[in-house]
Amino acid sequence: MKAILVYEPGGPEALTLADIPVPQPGPKEALVKIAAIGVNFIDIYFRSGLYKADLPISIGQEAAGTVEAVGAEVTGFAPGDRVAYAMARGSYAEYQSVPAAMLVKLPDTVPFESAAAAMLQGMTAHYLTHSTFPLKEGDTTLVHAAAGGTGLLIVQMAKMRGARVIGTTSTEDKAQLALAAGADEMILYTKQDFETESRRLTGGRGVDVVYDSVGASTFEKSLDCLRPRGMMVTFGNASGAVPATQPLALSQKGSLFLTRPTLMHYTLERKELLWRANDVLGWVGSGKLKVRVHQTYPLAEAAQAQIDLAGRGTSGKLLLKP
Ligand code: NDP
């Protein structure tokens, strides 16, 4: 089968289309014939070496497809089942053996493409808005990169929970997309000072929570957008990893809370994974949650997809097709 491997971390050219045997499912695994693959920033971190793994590194964390075979100890899944998964590395491929505990069955109403577009970023938006800082009516949130793949989903879920959403993005076109997704106000952080604007829009009070996937270039200033005892949720590094911070700064800026969460720790138990995935897929199936696919590429063009995602020109999800 064809699969993308990285023999030496580096630039996009490190993504190599290899011919390797179809994997055999282990006793607790299911072999999935992949129909659509989600592209995520984490794939870039493994390719570049920011995140470490044994060589050669299989790339990709998210896909949807059909179960072909199951290991001896697997219950609840059978060949022919339509499934999706996230956070199982090796999805840039035609087939993947995935722990059955990570699989979720797809409702008939959800096409493979929508599932591959929604699982990872959707469950991320879900845990951020429902668990890390459970938004409620009357809360105001600042969402960076609000027109990005994860950003558009956070905006929609924050609105479902009744919060007011102030978003940031780099261009007017992207701002229109975030507004269409439900954002109440947008700040063009490449032109406007987002601290000044957030303070102005909240009458000087500051926002209750910042969801920051941008990282290095937004972190410091985001702390200054919060109300006393507000929460800074730094969950990504699109502009680079956040540098070291002094706990004392959190006190000086208003007894702030700081967390650096990751999806893995919010789906540790099967029950929690199913809660998030079934909410997301259910909402996608009913049309309550809109997933915007920016572009779909052949698997062999994975490098171009990663270049485009890192190049800041995309809004919404990028997919690969095996
Ligand atoms: P996006 O679709 O949001 O793309 C990244 C966006 O970040 C860009 O479109 C751009 O939006 C903005 N950005 C700002 N500065 C830069 C820069 N210097 N280089 C590139 N982009 C920049 O990507 P994803 O939704 O896939 O992921 C966003 C982040 O969220 C990633 O860091 C990812 O690792 C993280 N993430 C974390 C998870 C977790 O559980 N912790 C799970 C999922 C994602 P604009 O043009 O509007 O500025």
XYZ file of C-alpha atoms and ligand atoms in Angstrom:
370
model
C 0.000 0.000 0.000
C 1.011 3.625 -0.323
C 1.852 5.532 2.863
C 3.690 8.730 3.707
C 6.784 8.215 5.869
C 9.464 10.552 7.202
C 12.944 8.991 7.234
C 14.614 12.178 8.533
C 12.649 15.103 10.038
C 12.831 18.286 7.989
C 10.877 20.429 5.552
C 7.864 19.327 3.495
C 10.212 17.412 1.168
C 10.819 14.993 4.042
C 7.351 13.534 3.374
C 8.102 10.434 1.289
C 5.494 8.370 -0.541
C 6.526 4.799 0.274
C 5.276 1.335 -0.725
C 4.865 -0.756 2.405
C 2.879 -3.912 3.312
C -0.712 -3.511 4.488
C -0.462 -3.740 8.312
C -1.973 -6.722 10.126
C -4.342 -5.756 12.947
C -3.128 -6.703 16.432
C -5.524 -8.527 18.806
C -7.149 -5.279 19.995
C -6.949 -3.462 16.638
C -9.074 -3.017 13.542
C -7.683 -2.641 10.030
C -9.306 0.393 8.406
C -9.397 1.008 4.641
C -9.032 4.767 4.634
C -11.386 6.928 2.562
C -10.458 10.441 3.743
C -7.585 11.793 5.840
C -7.574 14.953 7.964
C -4.517 17.227 7.768
C -3.526 18.852 11.070
C -0.768 21.083 12.360
C 0.429 18.232 14.582
C 1.419 16.396 11.362
C 3.782 19.281 10.597
C 5.283 19.104 14.113
C 6.104 15.371 13.660
C 7.476 15.971 10.146
C 9.671 18.893 11.255
C 10.966 17.222 14.425
C 9.284 19.593 16.946
C 7.471 16.479 18.229
C 9.642 13.342 18.468
C 8.960 9.782 17.278
C 10.957 6.700 16.222
C 12.179 6.667 12.603
C 10.744 6.227 10.079
C 7.892 8.365 11.338
C 4.417 7.558 10.064
C 2.438 10.776 9.686
C -1.217 11.719 10.162
C -3.528 11.477 13.175
C -7.028 11.402 11.734
C -9.073 9.579 9.124
C -12.385 7.969 8.244
C -12.981 4.739 6.368
C -14.311 1.182 6.455
C -13.269 -1.658 8.768
C -11.671 -4.464 6.701
C -10.693 -6.873 9.470
C -10.597 -7.005 13.261
C -8.200 -8.607 15.764
C -9.255 -11.623 17.874
C -10.096 -9.583 21.000
C -12.098 -6.833 19.279
C -15.764 -6.611 20.147
C -18.250 -4.051 18.914
C -16.706 -3.570 15.459
C -16.954 -5.777 12.370
C -15.813 -5.646 8.736
C -17.942 -3.203 6.788
C -18.449 -0.735 9.655
C -18.000 2.923 8.709
C -15.652 4.490 11.290
C -13.507 7.519 12.095
C -10.715 8.245 14.548
C -8.262 10.873 15.774
C -4.914 10.854 17.604
C -3.838 7.493 16.120
C -0.634 8.253 14.180
C -0.167 6.816 10.688
C -3.271 7.951 8.828
C -1.454 9.346 5.747
C -1.908 5.897 4.167
C -4.295 3.620 2.303
C -4.792 1.376 5.347
C -4.117 1.725 9.068
C -4.375 -0.668 12.004
C -6.017 1.341 14.773
C -6.757 0.366 18.400
C -10.477 -0.431 18.408
C -10.797 1.661 21.576
C -10.066 4.760 19.455
C -12.690 4.079 16.778
C -16.089 5.683 16.565
C -18.912 4.445 14.334
C -20.205 6.977 11.821
C -23.864 7.910 11.578
C -25.236 7.222 8.053
C -25.781 10.967 7.670
C -22.057 11.765 7.941
C -19.902 11.253 4.815
C -16.288 10.086 5.265
C -14.993 13.506 4.209
C -16.980 15.362 6.885
C -15.922 12.858 9.541
C -12.244 13.132 8.622
C -12.649 16.911 8.726
C -14.448 17.018 12.069
C -12.985 14.437 14.413
C -9.738 15.979 15.659
C -10.511 19.672 15.449
C -14.138 19.100 16.462
C -13.284 17.140 19.596
C -10.667 19.805 20.359
C -13.231 22.589 20.089
C -15.546 20.439 22.224
C -13.133 19.918 25.122
C -11.994 23.551 25.050
C -15.531 24.967 25.223
C -17.145 22.233 27.363
C -14.384 21.139 29.746
C -11.225 23.274 29.899
C -13.283 26.434 30.347
C -16.946 25.385 30.210
C -18.472 28.428 28.555
C -21.865 29.637 29.695
C -24.282 32.378 28.781
C -22.823 35.777 29.586
C -19.179 34.704 29.102
C -17.006 36.482 26.561
C -14.220 34.608 24.797
C -11.356 35.727 22.579
C -10.655 33.103 19.889
C -7.415 33.501 17.945
C -7.207 32.302 14.321
C -10.999 32.145 14.404
C -11.218 31.311 10.673
C -8.843 28.340 10.958
C -9.900 24.708 10.991
C -10.170 24.529 14.768
C -11.129 28.204 15.085
C -14.338 27.956 13.016
C -15.467 25.021 15.166
C -14.648 26.779 18.457
C -16.648 29.788 17.297
C -19.711 27.642 16.542
C -19.539 25.672 19.795
C -18.966 28.813 21.872
C -22.127 30.254 20.322
C -24.039 27.014 21.022
C -23.119 27.519 24.685
C -24.394 31.078 24.654
C -21.073 32.933 24.897
C -20.097 36.132 23.138
C -17.257 35.490 20.674
C -14.565 37.972 19.736
C -12.337 36.458 17.056
C -9.006 37.379 15.534
C -7.739 36.670 12.029
C -5.353 38.083 9.438
C -7.599 39.117 6.560
C -11.007 40.629 5.854
C -12.048 37.547 3.833
C -11.248 35.276 6.754
C -13.064 37.641 9.123
C -16.210 37.273 6.984
C -16.009 33.477 7.276
C -15.707 33.648 11.065
C -18.617 36.098 11.282
C -20.693 33.734 9.116
C -19.812 30.946 11.583
C -21.294 33.071 14.371
C -18.506 35.279 15.739
C -19.930 38.496 17.219
C -16.932 40.727 16.521
C -13.701 40.217 14.607
C -10.311 41.868 15.093
C -7.757 41.915 12.263
C -4.743 41.246 14.478
C -2.350 41.950 11.632
C -3.655 45.544 11.472
C -5.311 46.255 14.831
C -3.952 45.903 18.366
C -5.991 43.005 19.721
C -5.428 43.948 23.372
C -6.786 47.474 22.835
C -9.718 46.115 20.803
C -10.606 43.368 23.314
C -10.594 45.918 26.148
C -12.698 48.317 24.102
C -15.212 45.635 23.163
C -15.582 44.530 26.801
C -15.867 48.045 28.218
C -12.416 47.726 29.788
C -13.235 44.550 31.756
C -11.355 42.000 29.636
C -12.517 38.615 28.358
C -13.247 35.566 30.510
C -11.131 33.153 28.479
C -8.671 33.268 25.571
C -8.405 30.210 23.298
C -4.985 30.651 21.687
C -3.763 28.244 18.990
C -1.311 30.758 17.524
C 1.249 30.550 20.332
C 4.494 32.504 20.244
C 3.235 35.666 18.550
C -0.002 36.089 20.558
C 0.693 34.593 23.992
C 2.035 37.598 25.931
C -0.546 40.056 24.741
C -3.359 37.556 25.266
C -2.638 37.564 29.003
C -3.377 41.296 28.936
C -6.801 40.721 27.355
C -8.148 38.762 30.334
C -10.311 39.906 33.226
C -8.977 39.242 36.737
C -9.026 35.465 37.350
C -9.665 34.810 33.670
C -8.229 31.760 31.935
C -5.490 31.631 29.310
C -5.819 28.462 27.247
C -2.741 28.117 25.054
C -3.335 25.023 22.930
C -1.206 25.411 19.808
C 2.006 26.660 18.211
C 1.018 27.808 14.710
C 3.478 30.740 14.965
C 6.009 28.843 17.103
C 6.179 27.409 20.623
C 5.391 29.760 23.523
C 8.537 30.807 25.420
C 8.998 30.244 29.177
C 6.689 32.239 31.468
C 7.079 33.344 35.089
C 4.188 32.294 37.370
C 4.528 35.723 39.015
C 3.338 37.334 35.763
C 0.001 35.550 36.202
C -0.398 37.174 39.586
C 0.579 40.631 38.339
C -1.856 40.430 35.424
C -4.845 39.514 37.630
C -4.448 36.105 39.359
C -4.878 34.444 35.992
C -5.225 30.726 35.264
C -2.938 29.258 32.613
C -3.347 25.856 30.990
C -1.711 24.090 28.038
C -4.149 21.280 27.184
C -4.064 18.594 24.524
C -6.852 16.451 23.085
C -5.218 13.220 24.223
C -5.792 14.044 27.900
C -9.417 14.973 27.256
C -10.222 11.633 25.561
C -8.348 9.280 27.881
C -11.435 7.279 28.748
C -13.593 5.618 26.112
C -16.683 7.181 27.681
C -15.241 10.680 27.267
C -14.094 9.994 23.697
C -17.589 8.795 22.777
C -19.217 11.807 24.436
C -17.138 14.253 22.416
C -17.099 12.310 19.118
C -20.828 11.525 19.183
C -21.687 15.144 19.982
C -19.492 16.368 17.116
C -20.615 13.777 14.565
C -24.249 14.144 15.621
C -24.103 17.904 15.140
C -22.371 17.485 11.771
C -25.005 14.952 10.703
C -27.879 17.230 11.701
C -26.301 20.339 10.177
C -25.990 22.106 13.539
C -22.193 22.179 13.158
C -20.794 23.221 9.781
C -17.439 21.845 8.679
C -15.703 23.906 6.025
C -13.358 21.889 3.796
C -10.886 24.346 2.283
C -9.229 21.899 -0.125
C -8.759 18.170 -0.818
C -5.438 16.824 -2.144
C -4.301 13.391 -3.363
C -2.222 11.526 -0.740
C 0.865 11.965 -2.942
C 0.493 15.754 -2.541
C 0.660 15.716 1.258
C 3.655 18.055 1.157
C 1.663 20.702 -0.698
C -1.179 20.388 1.815
C 1.246 20.985 4.690
C 2.867 23.928 2.885
C -0.575 25.483 2.392
C -1.639 24.914 6.026
C 1.562 26.443 7.396
C 1.410 29.230 4.783
C -1.565 30.847 6.520
C -3.676 31.037 3.356
C -6.261 28.420 4.358
C -9.495 28.668 6.285
C -11.160 25.484 7.408
C -10.039 21.924 6.903
C -7.537 20.351 4.504
C -8.093 16.720 3.502
C -6.058 14.062 1.709
C -7.567 11.265 -0.390
C -5.671 7.952 -0.657
P -5.496 26.472 11.354
O -6.441 26.095 10.283
O -5.992 27.291 12.501
O -4.269 27.192 10.693
C -3.385 27.965 11.429
C -3.816 29.432 11.441
O -3.054 30.086 12.457
C -3.508 30.158 10.172
O -4.483 29.984 9.172
C -3.400 31.569 10.650
O -4.683 32.189 10.694
C -2.910 31.433 12.094
N -1.517 31.867 12.231
C -1.099 32.935 12.928
N 0.215 33.094 12.839
C 0.667 32.087 12.054
C 1.956 31.726 11.574
N 3.050 32.420 11.887
N 2.059 30.650 10.763
C 0.979 29.930 10.430
N -0.262 30.228 10.857
C -0.430 31.307 11.655
O -4.801 25.153 11.925
P -5.392 24.048 12.879
O -6.792 24.343 13.224
O -5.090 22.727 12.277
O -4.470 24.148 14.146
C -4.255 25.374 14.820
C -3.384 25.134 16.030
O -4.136 24.404 17.000
C -2.113 24.359 15.783
O -1.067 24.932 16.523
C -2.437 22.995 16.346
O -1.319 22.304 16.785
C -3.353 23.347 17.479
N -4.194 22.236 17.902
C -4.046 21.819 19.199
C -4.789 20.790 19.671
C -4.702 20.439 21.120
O -5.439 19.581 21.598
N -3.829 21.058 21.885
C -5.685 20.015 18.796
C -5.833 20.596 17.478
C -5.074 21.657 17.043
P -4.781 33.777 10.414
O -4.384 33.944 8.974
O -6.181 34.099 10.692
O -3.811 34.436 11.338
